[in-house]
Amino acid sequence: MTKEERSKLAGTPPAWMYEFDLGDGIVTPLLTEELREIHRTRERMIVPVIEDFWPNGLEGQKCLDVACNEGYFSFFLYQRGATVKGIDAREFNINRAKAVQRVYGYDSSRLTFSTQDFFFNQDPTNHYDLTLFLGLLYHLENPMGAIRILYRLTKRLCVVETQLTRQQEPIYSGWGETSKTLELPASMGLYEETDMDENNLAAHKSLSFIPNAVAVKKMLSSVGFSKVWQITPSPDSNQQYVNNDRGIFLALK
Ligand SMILES: C[S@@+](CC[C@H](N)C(=O)[O-])C[C@H]1O[C@@H](n2cnc3c(N)ncnc32)[C@H](O)[C@@H]1O
């Protein structure tokens, strides 16, 4: 791609979710400055896990990056040797991911991007050694359905990153009889996203369920993941992670 084409790619609005260095001093502008810190925190939390599970790198491993947006984490897995598929519901995001792939010259036999709503994924059972499910759970009107698909596709490890509600206390609900009350530690907040048309980071359908941390663990274990745990952020992580407004969870098949 010529310098002019790269300049045009970086400079055409809207601003980007990730900062990509396209060479010759051309860098994609970030939507918000906080995103830089968020991505850094996520990398610092996720990289050691991947290195623990795959100490010799990801060569020969198949990975799926669900809701890959502009492909940052797909590139990250590719650079570590994996064969990667990145999918996103928005063609605009996938076109950007493909354009950055062209700039970097990354091998299309090992890195593919496609526009796809995750709910229509037809990949075979246990197809991916590693699945990334970052920044999507809280944008879905059927989060449990998505987790079931994720479980089906994952062969070994799944990484889920999500926004969390601040609900720490159980929610109480009546249940069938006047005198009966359920105490429910796992809960979700219902949010109607109104910016879907202009925000390339948003939900695809308008209603979203935001889980609390207990709910994420409950959903992952109830579909069959044998071990589920939340990674503790270091104190110098982005405040959203420190405050448990966002969390990263690991689920082992
Ligand atoms: C907050 S961004 C997260 C991007 C990236 N995974 C990350 O965490 O850095 C949410 C992404 O989910 C995509 N998305 C929303 N609903 C989707 C669906 N049903 N299937 C696939 N992608 C979806 C959006 O287009 C957007 O790129």
PDB file of C-alpha atoms and ligand atoms in Angstrom:
ATOM      1  CA  MET A   1       0.000   0.000   0.000  1.00  0.00           C
ATOM      2  CA  THR A   2       1.373   3.422  -0.881  1.00  0.00           C
ATOM      3  CA  LYS A   3       2.051   6.060   1.751  1.00  0.00           C
ATOM      4  CA  GLU A   4      -0.942   8.061   0.500  1.00  0.00           C
ATOM      5  CA  GLU A   5      -3.209   5.017   0.769  1.00  0.00           C
ATOM      6  CA  ARG A   6      -2.021   4.318   4.310  1.00  0.00           C
ATOM      7  CA  SER A   7      -2.538   7.965   5.266  1.00  0.00           C
ATOM      8  CA  LYS A   8      -6.054   7.838   3.870  1.00  0.00           C
ATOM      9  CA  LEU A   9      -6.775   4.563   5.677  1.00  0.00           C
ATOM     10  CA  ALA A  10      -5.644   5.966   9.037  1.00  0.00           C
ATOM     11  CA  GLY A  11      -7.209   9.394   8.609  1.00  0.00           C
ATOM     12  CA  THR A  12     -10.652   8.461   7.332  1.00  0.00           C
ATOM     13  CA  PRO A  13     -13.151   8.858  10.219  1.00  0.00           C
ATOM     14  CA  PRO A  14     -14.255   7.471  12.565  1.00  0.00           C
ATOM     15  CA  ALA A  15     -11.220   7.214  14.835  1.00  0.00           C
ATOM     16  CA  TRP A  16      -9.944   3.720  15.582  1.00  0.00           C
ATOM     17  CA  MET A  17     -10.364   1.288  18.450  1.00  0.00           C
ATOM     18  CA  TYR A  18      -6.637   0.440  18.315  1.00  0.00           C
ATOM     19  CA  GLU A  19      -3.508   2.348  17.523  1.00  0.00           C
ATOM     20  CA  PHE A  20      -1.754   0.704  14.570  1.00  0.00           C
ATOM     21  CA  ASP A  21       1.610   1.885  13.325  1.00  0.00           C
ATOM     22  CA  LEU A  22       1.230   1.824   9.536  1.00  0.00           C
ATOM     23  CA  GLY A  23       4.783   3.006   8.855  1.00  0.00           C
ATOM     24  CA  ASP A  24       6.270   6.319   7.674  1.00  0.00           C
ATOM     25  CA  GLY A  25       4.952   7.983  10.842  1.00  0.00           C
ATOM     26  CA  ILE A  26       1.345   7.062  10.024  1.00  0.00           C
ATOM     27  CA  VAL A  27      -0.508   5.936  13.133  1.00  0.00           C
ATOM     28  CA  THR A  28      -4.228   5.254  13.414  1.00  0.00           C
ATOM     29  CA  PRO A  29      -5.859   7.771  15.803  1.00  0.00           C
ATOM     30  CA  LEU A  30      -7.530   6.293  18.883  1.00  0.00           C
ATOM     31  CA  LEU A  31     -11.194   6.901  19.636  1.00  0.00           C
ATOM     32  CA  THR A  32     -10.392   7.665  23.273  1.00  0.00           C
ATOM     33  CA  GLU A  33      -7.107   7.911  25.119  1.00  0.00           C
ATOM     34  CA  GLU A  34      -8.312   5.454  27.779  1.00  0.00           C
ATOM     35  CA  LEU A  35      -8.421   2.670  25.193  1.00  0.00           C
ATOM     36  CA  ARG A  36      -4.615   2.628  25.145  1.00  0.00           C
ATOM     37  CA  GLU A  37      -4.520   1.818  28.854  1.00  0.00           C
ATOM     38  CA  ILE A  38      -7.344  -0.712  28.548  1.00  0.00           C
ATOM     39  CA  HIS A  39      -5.534  -2.648  25.819  1.00  0.00           C
ATOM     40  CA  ARG A  40      -2.275  -2.499  27.771  1.00  0.00           C
ATOM     41  CA  THR A  41      -4.014  -3.876  30.874  1.00  0.00           C
ATOM     42  CA  ARG A  42      -5.661  -6.658  28.879  1.00  0.00           C
ATOM     43  CA  GLU A  43      -2.346  -7.621  27.262  1.00  0.00           C
ATOM     44  CA  ARG A  44      -0.604  -7.664  30.621  1.00  0.00           C
ATOM     45  CA  MET A  45      -3.331  -9.897  32.044  1.00  0.00           C
ATOM     46  CA  ILE A  46      -3.746 -12.235  29.067  1.00  0.00           C
ATOM     47  CA  VAL A  47      -0.168 -12.705  27.768  1.00  0.00           C
ATOM     48  CA  PRO A  48       1.186 -14.538  30.851  1.00  0.00           C
ATOM     49  CA  VAL A  49      -1.780 -16.921  30.708  1.00  0.00           C
ATOM     50  CA  ILE A  50      -1.169 -17.751  27.053  1.00  0.00           C
ATOM     51  CA  GLU A  51       2.538 -18.183  27.754  1.00  0.00           C
ATOM     52  CA  ASP A  52       1.743 -20.507  30.665  1.00  0.00           C
ATOM     53  CA  PHE A  53      -0.565 -22.652  28.555  1.00  0.00           C
ATOM     54  CA  TRP A  54       1.627 -22.575  25.449  1.00  0.00           C
ATOM     55  CA  PRO A  55       5.235 -22.080  26.663  1.00  0.00           C
ATOM     56  CA  ASN A  56       6.609 -22.864  23.187  1.00  0.00           C
ATOM     57  CA  GLY A  57       4.387 -20.359  21.371  1.00  0.00           C
ATOM     58  CA  LEU A  58       1.180 -20.863  19.426  1.00  0.00           C
ATOM     59  CA  GLU A  59       2.584 -22.485  16.301  1.00  0.00           C
ATOM     60  CA  GLY A  60       0.144 -25.095  14.994  1.00  0.00           C
ATOM     61  CA  GLN A  61      -2.628 -23.842  17.298  1.00  0.00           C
ATOM     62  CA  LYS A  62      -5.959 -22.671  15.930  1.00  0.00           C
ATOM     63  CA  CYS A  63      -7.434 -19.542  17.500  1.00  0.00           C
ATOM     64  CA  LEU A  64     -10.720 -17.705  17.117  1.00  0.00           C
ATOM     65  CA  ASP A  65     -10.980 -14.002  17.959  1.00  0.00           C
ATOM     66  CA  VAL A  66     -14.705 -13.379  18.370  1.00  0.00           C
ATOM     67  CA  ALA A  67     -15.803  -9.784  17.718  1.00  0.00           C
ATOM     68  CA  CYS A  68     -12.277  -8.932  16.618  1.00  0.00           C
ATOM     69  CA  ASN A  69     -13.169  -5.368  15.600  1.00  0.00           C
ATOM     70  CA  GLU A  70     -10.071  -4.048  13.726  1.00  0.00           C
ATOM     71  CA  GLY A  71      -8.165  -7.242  14.492  1.00  0.00           C
ATOM     72  CA  TYR A  72      -5.675  -6.164  17.153  1.00  0.00           C
ATOM     73  CA  PHE A  73      -5.816  -9.371  19.186  1.00  0.00           C
ATOM     74  CA  SER A  74      -5.926 -11.512  16.044  1.00  0.00           C
ATOM     75  CA  PHE A  75      -2.637  -9.898  14.972  1.00  0.00           C
ATOM     76  CA  PHE A  76      -1.290 -10.505  18.444  1.00  0.00           C
ATOM     77  CA  LEU A  77      -2.037 -14.273  18.229  1.00  0.00           C
ATOM     78  CA  TYR A  78      -0.762 -14.451  14.648  1.00  0.00           C
ATOM     79  CA  GLN A  79       2.533 -12.861  15.711  1.00  0.00           C
ATOM     80  CA  ARG A  80       2.915 -15.696  18.234  1.00  0.00           C
ATOM     81  CA  GLY A  81       2.593 -18.315  15.493  1.00  0.00           C
ATOM     82  CA  ALA A  82      -1.094 -19.239  15.639  1.00  0.00           C
ATOM     83  CA  THR A  83      -3.491 -19.839  12.789  1.00  0.00           C
ATOM     84  CA  VAL A  84      -6.167 -17.238  13.475  1.00  0.00           C
ATOM     85  CA  LYS A  85      -9.671 -16.431  12.398  1.00  0.00           C
ATOM     86  CA  GLY A  86     -11.134 -13.065  13.390  1.00  0.00           C
ATOM     87  CA  ILE A  87     -14.857 -12.472  13.023  1.00  0.00           C
ATOM     88  CA  ASP A  88     -16.972  -9.397  13.620  1.00  0.00           C
ATOM     89  CA  ALA A  89     -20.576  -8.528  12.886  1.00  0.00           C
ATOM     90  CA  ARG A  90     -19.588  -5.209  11.268  1.00  0.00           C
ATOM     91  CA  GLU A  91     -18.159  -5.255   7.779  1.00  0.00           C
ATOM     92  CA  PHE A  92     -16.603  -1.834   8.395  1.00  0.00           C
ATOM     93  CA  ASN A  93     -14.426  -3.269  11.193  1.00  0.00           C
ATOM     94  CA  ILE A  94     -13.464  -6.331   9.166  1.00  0.00           C
ATOM     95  CA  ASN A  95     -12.491  -4.158   6.193  1.00  0.00           C
ATOM     96  CA  ARG A  96     -10.171  -2.203   8.464  1.00  0.00           C
ATOM     97  CA  ALA A  97      -8.685  -5.434   9.874  1.00  0.00           C
ATOM     98  CA  LYS A  98      -8.069  -6.711   6.345  1.00  0.00           C
ATOM     99  CA  ALA A  99      -6.493  -3.407   5.316  1.00  0.00           C
ATOM    100  CA  VAL A 100      -4.095  -3.455   8.281  1.00  0.00           C
ATOM    101  CA  GLN A 101      -3.281  -7.091   7.467  1.00  0.00           C
ATOM    102  CA  ARG A 102      -2.347  -5.996   3.927  1.00  0.00           C
ATOM    103  CA  VAL A 103      -0.129  -3.218   5.283  1.00  0.00           C
ATOM    104  CA  TYR A 104       1.657  -5.665   7.600  1.00  0.00           C
ATOM    105  CA  GLY A 105       1.880  -8.347   4.893  1.00  0.00           C
ATOM    106  CA  TYR A 106       0.538 -11.037   7.204  1.00  0.00           C
ATOM    107  CA  ASP A 107       0.055 -14.424   5.562  1.00  0.00           C
ATOM    108  CA  SER A 108      -3.579 -15.011   4.602  1.00  0.00           C
ATOM    109  CA  SER A 109      -3.168 -18.790   4.906  1.00  0.00           C
ATOM    110  CA  ARG A 110      -2.683 -18.268   8.654  1.00  0.00           C
ATOM    111  CA  LEU A 111      -4.823 -15.177   9.288  1.00  0.00           C
ATOM    112  CA  THR A 112      -8.348 -14.674   7.984  1.00  0.00           C
ATOM    113  CA  PHE A 113     -11.019 -12.133   8.796  1.00  0.00           C
ATOM    114  CA  SER A 114     -14.680 -12.454   8.024  1.00  0.00           C
ATOM    115  CA  THR A 115     -17.862 -10.523   8.651  1.00  0.00           C
ATOM    116  CA  GLN A 116     -20.063 -12.752  10.744  1.00  0.00           C
ATOM    117  CA  ASP A 117     -22.595 -12.552  13.530  1.00  0.00           C
ATOM    118  CA  PHE A 118     -21.204 -14.986  16.108  1.00  0.00           C
ATOM    119  CA  PHE A 119     -24.637 -16.565  16.539  1.00  0.00           C
ATOM    120  CA  PHE A 120     -24.388 -17.871  12.966  1.00  0.00           C
ATOM    121  CA  ASN A 121     -20.977 -19.472  13.458  1.00  0.00           C
ATOM    122  CA  GLN A 122     -20.880 -22.960  11.949  1.00  0.00           C
ATOM    123  CA  ASP A 123     -17.284 -23.962  12.698  1.00  0.00           C
ATOM    124  CA  PRO A 124     -16.843 -27.566  13.863  1.00  0.00           C
ATOM    125  CA  THR A 125     -16.938 -28.633  17.505  1.00  0.00           C
ATOM    126  CA  ASN A 126     -13.616 -28.306  19.378  1.00  0.00           C
ATOM    127  CA  HIS A 127     -12.115 -26.527  16.374  1.00  0.00           C
ATOM    128  CA  TYR A 128     -10.128 -23.878  18.255  1.00  0.00           C
ATOM    129  CA  ASP A 129      -7.392 -24.534  20.810  1.00  0.00           C
ATOM    130  CA  LEU A 130      -7.893 -20.989  22.060  1.00  0.00           C
ATOM    131  CA  THR A 131     -10.904 -18.713  21.784  1.00  0.00           C
ATOM    132  CA  LEU A 132     -10.881 -15.021  22.666  1.00  0.00           C
ATOM    133  CA  PHE A 133     -14.206 -13.491  23.595  1.00  0.00           C
ATOM    134  CA  LEU A 134     -13.195  -9.959  24.478  1.00  0.00           C
ATOM    135  CA  GLY A 135     -15.582  -7.063  24.851  1.00  0.00           C
ATOM    136  CA  LEU A 136     -18.677  -8.825  23.521  1.00  0.00           C
ATOM    137  CA  LEU A 137     -20.621 -10.580  26.289  1.00  0.00           C
ATOM    138  CA  TYR A 138     -22.183  -7.356  27.609  1.00  0.00           C
ATOM    139  CA  HIS A 139     -23.325  -6.347  24.105  1.00  0.00           C
ATOM    140  CA  LEU A 140     -25.566  -9.378  23.651  1.00  0.00           C
ATOM    141  CA  GLU A 141     -29.253 -10.015  24.129  1.00  0.00           C
ATOM    142  CA  ASN A 142     -28.558 -13.760  24.378  1.00  0.00           C
ATOM    143  CA  PRO A 143     -25.306 -14.046  26.358  1.00  0.00           C
ATOM    144  CA  MET A 144     -25.961 -17.613  27.460  1.00  0.00           C
ATOM    145  CA  GLY A 145     -26.511 -18.720  23.855  1.00  0.00           C
ATOM    146  CA  ALA A 146     -23.171 -17.158  22.920  1.00  0.00           C
ATOM    147  CA  ILE A 147     -21.397 -18.943  25.767  1.00  0.00           C
ATOM    148  CA  ARG A 148     -22.847 -22.253  24.573  1.00  0.00           C
ATOM    149  CA  ILE A 149     -21.427 -21.662  21.082  1.00  0.00           C
ATOM    150  CA  LEU A 150     -18.120 -20.651  22.634  1.00  0.00           C
ATOM    151  CA  TYR A 151     -18.008 -23.871  24.625  1.00  0.00           C
ATOM    152  CA  ARG A 152     -18.747 -25.934  21.525  1.00  0.00           C
ATOM    153  CA  LEU A 153     -15.944 -24.281  19.531  1.00  0.00           C
ATOM    154  CA  THR A 154     -13.278 -24.283  22.248  1.00  0.00           C
ATOM    155  CA  LYS A 155     -10.918 -27.234  22.521  1.00  0.00           C
ATOM    156  CA  ARG A 156      -8.779 -26.054  25.413  1.00  0.00           C
ATOM    157  CA  LEU A 157      -8.924 -22.476  26.713  1.00  0.00           C
ATOM    158  CA  CYS A 158     -11.368 -19.626  26.394  1.00  0.00           C
ATOM    159  CA  VAL A 159     -10.626 -16.058  27.510  1.00  0.00           C
ATOM    160  CA  VAL A 160     -13.654 -13.888  28.254  1.00  0.00           C
ATOM    161  CA  GLU A 161     -13.336 -10.173  28.909  1.00  0.00           C
ATOM    162  CA  THR A 162     -16.406  -8.198  29.824  1.00  0.00           C
ATOM    163  CA  GLN A 163     -17.953  -5.202  31.449  1.00  0.00           C
ATOM    164  CA  LEU A 164     -19.485  -6.102  34.850  1.00  0.00           C
ATOM    165  CA  THR A 165     -22.293  -4.641  36.906  1.00  0.00           C
ATOM    166  CA  ARG A 166     -21.429  -3.482  40.416  1.00  0.00           C
ATOM    167  CA  GLN A 167     -24.015  -5.836  41.904  1.00  0.00           C
ATOM    168  CA  GLN A 168     -22.120  -7.632  44.668  1.00  0.00           C
ATOM    169  CA  GLU A 169     -25.107  -8.520  46.833  1.00  0.00           C
ATOM    170  CA  PRO A 170     -27.610 -11.218  45.880  1.00  0.00           C
ATOM    171  CA  ILE A 171     -30.870 -10.224  44.222  1.00  0.00           C
ATOM    172  CA  TYR A 172     -34.056 -11.563  45.843  1.00  0.00           C
ATOM    173  CA  SER A 173     -36.974 -12.879  43.887  1.00  0.00           C
ATOM    174  CA  GLY A 174     -40.314 -14.402  44.675  1.00  0.00           C
ATOM    175  CA  TRP A 175     -40.695 -17.901  43.321  1.00  0.00           C
ATOM    176  CA  GLY A 176     -44.059 -19.521  42.809  1.00  0.00           C
ATOM    177  CA  GLU A 177     -45.347 -19.441  46.387  1.00  0.00           C
ATOM    178  CA  THR A 178     -46.091 -16.395  48.552  1.00  0.00           C
ATOM    179  CA  SER A 179     -43.693 -17.554  51.246  1.00  0.00           C
ATOM    180  CA  LYS A 180     -40.870 -18.580  48.908  1.00  0.00           C
ATOM    181  CA  THR A 181     -37.934 -16.285  48.065  1.00  0.00           C
ATOM    182  CA  LEU A 182     -34.872 -17.022  45.987  1.00  0.00           C
ATOM    183  CA  GLU A 183     -31.493 -15.539  46.878  1.00  0.00           C
ATOM    184  CA  LEU A 184     -29.647 -15.027  43.588  1.00  0.00           C
ATOM    185  CA  PRO A 185     -25.939 -14.042  43.728  1.00  0.00           C
ATOM    186  CA  ALA A 186     -25.621 -14.155  39.909  1.00  0.00           C
ATOM    187  CA  SER A 187     -27.455 -11.332  38.162  1.00  0.00           C
ATOM    188  CA  MET A 188     -27.568  -9.165  35.057  1.00  0.00           C
ATOM    189  CA  GLY A 189     -28.461  -5.592  34.226  1.00  0.00           C
ATOM    190  CA  LEU A 190     -30.483  -4.903  31.109  1.00  0.00           C
ATOM    191  CA  TYR A 191     -29.190  -2.044  28.965  1.00  0.00           C
ATOM    192  CA  GLU A 192     -30.622  -0.625  25.771  1.00  0.00           C
ATOM    193  CA  GLU A 193     -27.827   0.562  23.487  1.00  0.00           C
ATOM    194  CA  THR A 194     -29.000   3.481  21.377  1.00  0.00           C
ATOM    195  CA  ASP A 195     -25.814   4.232  19.432  1.00  0.00           C
ATOM    196  CA  MET A 196     -25.609   1.083  17.314  1.00  0.00           C
ATOM    197  CA  ASP A 197     -25.788   2.919  14.001  1.00  0.00           C
ATOM    198  CA  GLU A 198     -22.866   5.240  14.606  1.00  0.00           C
ATOM    199  CA  ASN A 199     -20.722   3.273  17.099  1.00  0.00           C
ATOM    200  CA  ASN A 200     -18.638   0.474  15.582  1.00  0.00           C
ATOM    201  CA  LEU A 201     -17.879  -0.884  19.058  1.00  0.00           C
ATOM    202  CA  ALA A 202     -21.510  -1.303  20.039  1.00  0.00           C
ATOM    203  CA  ALA A 203     -24.048  -4.099  20.115  1.00  0.00           C
ATOM    204  CA  HIS A 204     -25.532  -5.453  16.940  1.00  0.00           C
ATOM    205  CA  LYS A 205     -29.027  -5.771  18.412  1.00  0.00           C
ATOM    206  CA  SER A 206     -30.312  -3.154  20.827  1.00  0.00           C
ATOM    207  CA  LEU A 207     -30.821  -4.966  24.137  1.00  0.00           C
ATOM    208  CA  SER A 208     -27.770  -6.048  26.111  1.00  0.00           C
ATOM    209  CA  PHE A 209     -27.393  -7.955  29.355  1.00  0.00           C
ATOM    210  CA  ILE A 210     -24.490  -6.823  31.509  1.00  0.00           C
ATOM    211  CA  PRO A 211     -23.491  -9.605  33.944  1.00  0.00           C
ATOM    212  CA  ASN A 212     -21.999  -9.348  37.399  1.00  0.00           C
ATOM    213  CA  ALA A 213     -18.816 -11.335  38.063  1.00  0.00           C
ATOM    214  CA  VAL A 214     -20.699 -14.223  39.694  1.00  0.00           C
ATOM    215  CA  ALA A 215     -22.948 -14.500  36.649  1.00  0.00           C
ATOM    216  CA  VAL A 216     -19.997 -14.761  34.242  1.00  0.00           C
ATOM    217  CA  LYS A 217     -18.512 -17.620  36.261  1.00  0.00           C
ATOM    218  CA  LYS A 218     -21.903 -19.303  36.612  1.00  0.00           C
ATOM    219  CA  MET A 219     -22.635 -19.136  32.873  1.00  0.00           C
ATOM    220  CA  LEU A 220     -19.215 -20.489  31.916  1.00  0.00           C
ATOM    221  CA  SER A 221     -19.307 -23.374  34.366  1.00  0.00           C
ATOM    222  CA  SER A 222     -22.914 -24.279  33.656  1.00  0.00           C
ATOM    223  CA  VAL A 223     -22.224 -24.881  29.935  1.00  0.00           C
ATOM    224  CA  GLY A 224     -19.539 -27.380  30.924  1.00  0.00           C
ATOM    225  CA  PHE A 225     -16.176 -25.618  31.245  1.00  0.00           C
ATOM    226  CA  SER A 226     -14.329 -27.710  33.846  1.00  0.00           C
ATOM    227  CA  LYS A 227     -12.522 -24.829  35.541  1.00  0.00           C
ATOM    228  CA  VAL A 228     -13.428 -21.140  35.523  1.00  0.00           C
ATOM    229  CA  TRP A 229     -11.636 -18.317  37.260  1.00  0.00           C
ATOM    230  CA  GLN A 230     -11.181 -14.552  37.146  1.00  0.00           C
ATOM    231  CA  ILE A 231      -7.713 -13.039  36.745  1.00  0.00           C
ATOM    232  CA  THR A 232      -6.787 -10.557  39.458  1.00  0.00           C
ATOM    233  CA  PRO A 233      -5.573  -7.254  37.963  1.00  0.00           C
ATOM    234  CA  SER A 234      -2.420  -5.654  39.336  1.00  0.00           C
ATOM    235  CA  PRO A 235      -3.024  -2.384  41.234  1.00  0.00           C
ATOM    236  CA  ASP A 236      -1.563  -0.311  38.371  1.00  0.00           C
ATOM    237  CA  SER A 237      -4.073  -1.700  35.844  1.00  0.00           C
ATOM    238  CA  ASN A 238      -6.706   0.476  34.203  1.00  0.00           C
ATOM    239  CA  GLN A 239      -9.138   1.561  36.933  1.00  0.00           C
ATOM    240  CA  GLN A 240     -12.107  -0.208  35.355  1.00  0.00           C
ATOM    241  CA  TYR A 241     -10.362  -3.533  36.023  1.00  0.00           C
ATOM    242  CA  VAL A 242      -9.140  -2.518  39.476  1.00  0.00           C
ATOM    243  CA  ASN A 243     -12.723  -1.500  40.384  1.00  0.00           C
ATOM    244  CA  ASN A 244     -14.139  -4.739  38.929  1.00  0.00           C
ATOM    245  CA  ASP A 245     -16.224  -2.767  36.406  1.00  0.00           C
ATOM    246  CA  ARG A 246     -14.492  -4.947  33.807  1.00  0.00           C
ATOM    247  CA  GLY A 247     -13.048  -8.397  34.300  1.00  0.00           C
ATOM    248  CA  ILE A 248     -11.093 -11.107  32.524  1.00  0.00           C
ATOM    249  CA  PHE A 249     -12.146 -14.725  33.032  1.00  0.00           C
ATOM    250  CA  LEU A 250     -10.510 -17.969  31.965  1.00  0.00           C
ATOM    251  CA  ALA A 251     -12.485 -21.074  31.147  1.00  0.00           C
ATOM    252  CA  LEU A 252     -10.852 -24.433  30.666  1.00  0.00           C
ATOM    253  CA  LYS A 253     -12.581 -27.162  28.663  1.00  0.00           C
TER     254      LYS A 253
HETATM  255  C1  LIG B   1     -16.368  -3.419  22.346  1.00  0.00           C
HETATM  256  S1  LIG B   1     -15.964  -4.096  20.789  1.00  0.00           S
HETATM  257  C2  LIG B   1     -14.770  -5.323  21.267  1.00  0.00           C
HETATM  258  C3  LIG B   1     -13.669  -5.518  20.251  1.00  0.00           C
HETATM  259  C4  LIG B   1     -12.559  -6.472  20.632  1.00  0.00           C
HETATM  260  N1  LIG B   1     -12.999  -7.838  20.791  1.00  0.00           N
HETATM  261  C5  LIG B   1     -11.847  -6.022  21.886  1.00  0.00           C
HETATM  262  O1  LIG B   1     -12.300  -6.379  22.969  1.00  0.00           O
HETATM  263  O2  LIG B   1     -10.841  -5.309  21.802  1.00  0.00           O
HETATM  264  C6  LIG B   1     -17.388  -5.078  20.433  1.00  0.00           C
HETATM  265  C7  LIG B   1     -17.355  -5.684  19.036  1.00  0.00           C
HETATM  266  O3  LIG B   1     -18.370  -6.678  18.941  1.00  0.00           O
HETATM  267  C8  LIG B   1     -18.878  -6.653  17.627  1.00  0.00           C
HETATM  268  N2  LIG B   1     -20.161  -7.384  17.692  1.00  0.00           N
HETATM  269  C9  LIG B   1     -21.310  -6.991  18.268  1.00  0.00           C
HETATM  270  N3  LIG B   1     -22.222  -7.972  18.191  1.00  0.00           N
HETATM  271  C10 LIG B   1     -21.630  -9.020  17.555  1.00  0.00           C
HETATM  272  C11 LIG B   1     -22.053 -10.312  17.176  1.00  0.00           C
HETATM  273  N4  LIG B   1     -23.291 -10.733  17.430  1.00  0.00           N
HETATM  274  N5  LIG B   1     -21.174 -11.127  16.528  1.00  0.00           N
HETATM  275  C12 LIG B   1     -19.916 -10.703  16.236  1.00  0.00           C
HETATM  276  N6  LIG B   1     -19.461  -9.473  16.577  1.00  0.00           N
HETATM  277  C13 LIG B   1     -20.295  -8.649  17.229  1.00  0.00           C
HETATM  278  C14 LIG B   1     -18.951  -5.179  17.310  1.00  0.00           C
HETATM  279  O4  LIG B   1     -19.046  -4.939  15.930  1.00  0.00           O
HETATM  280  C15 LIG B   1     -17.624  -4.693  17.928  1.00  0.00           C
HETATM  281  O5  LIG B   1     -16.567  -4.773  17.019  1.00  0.00           O
END
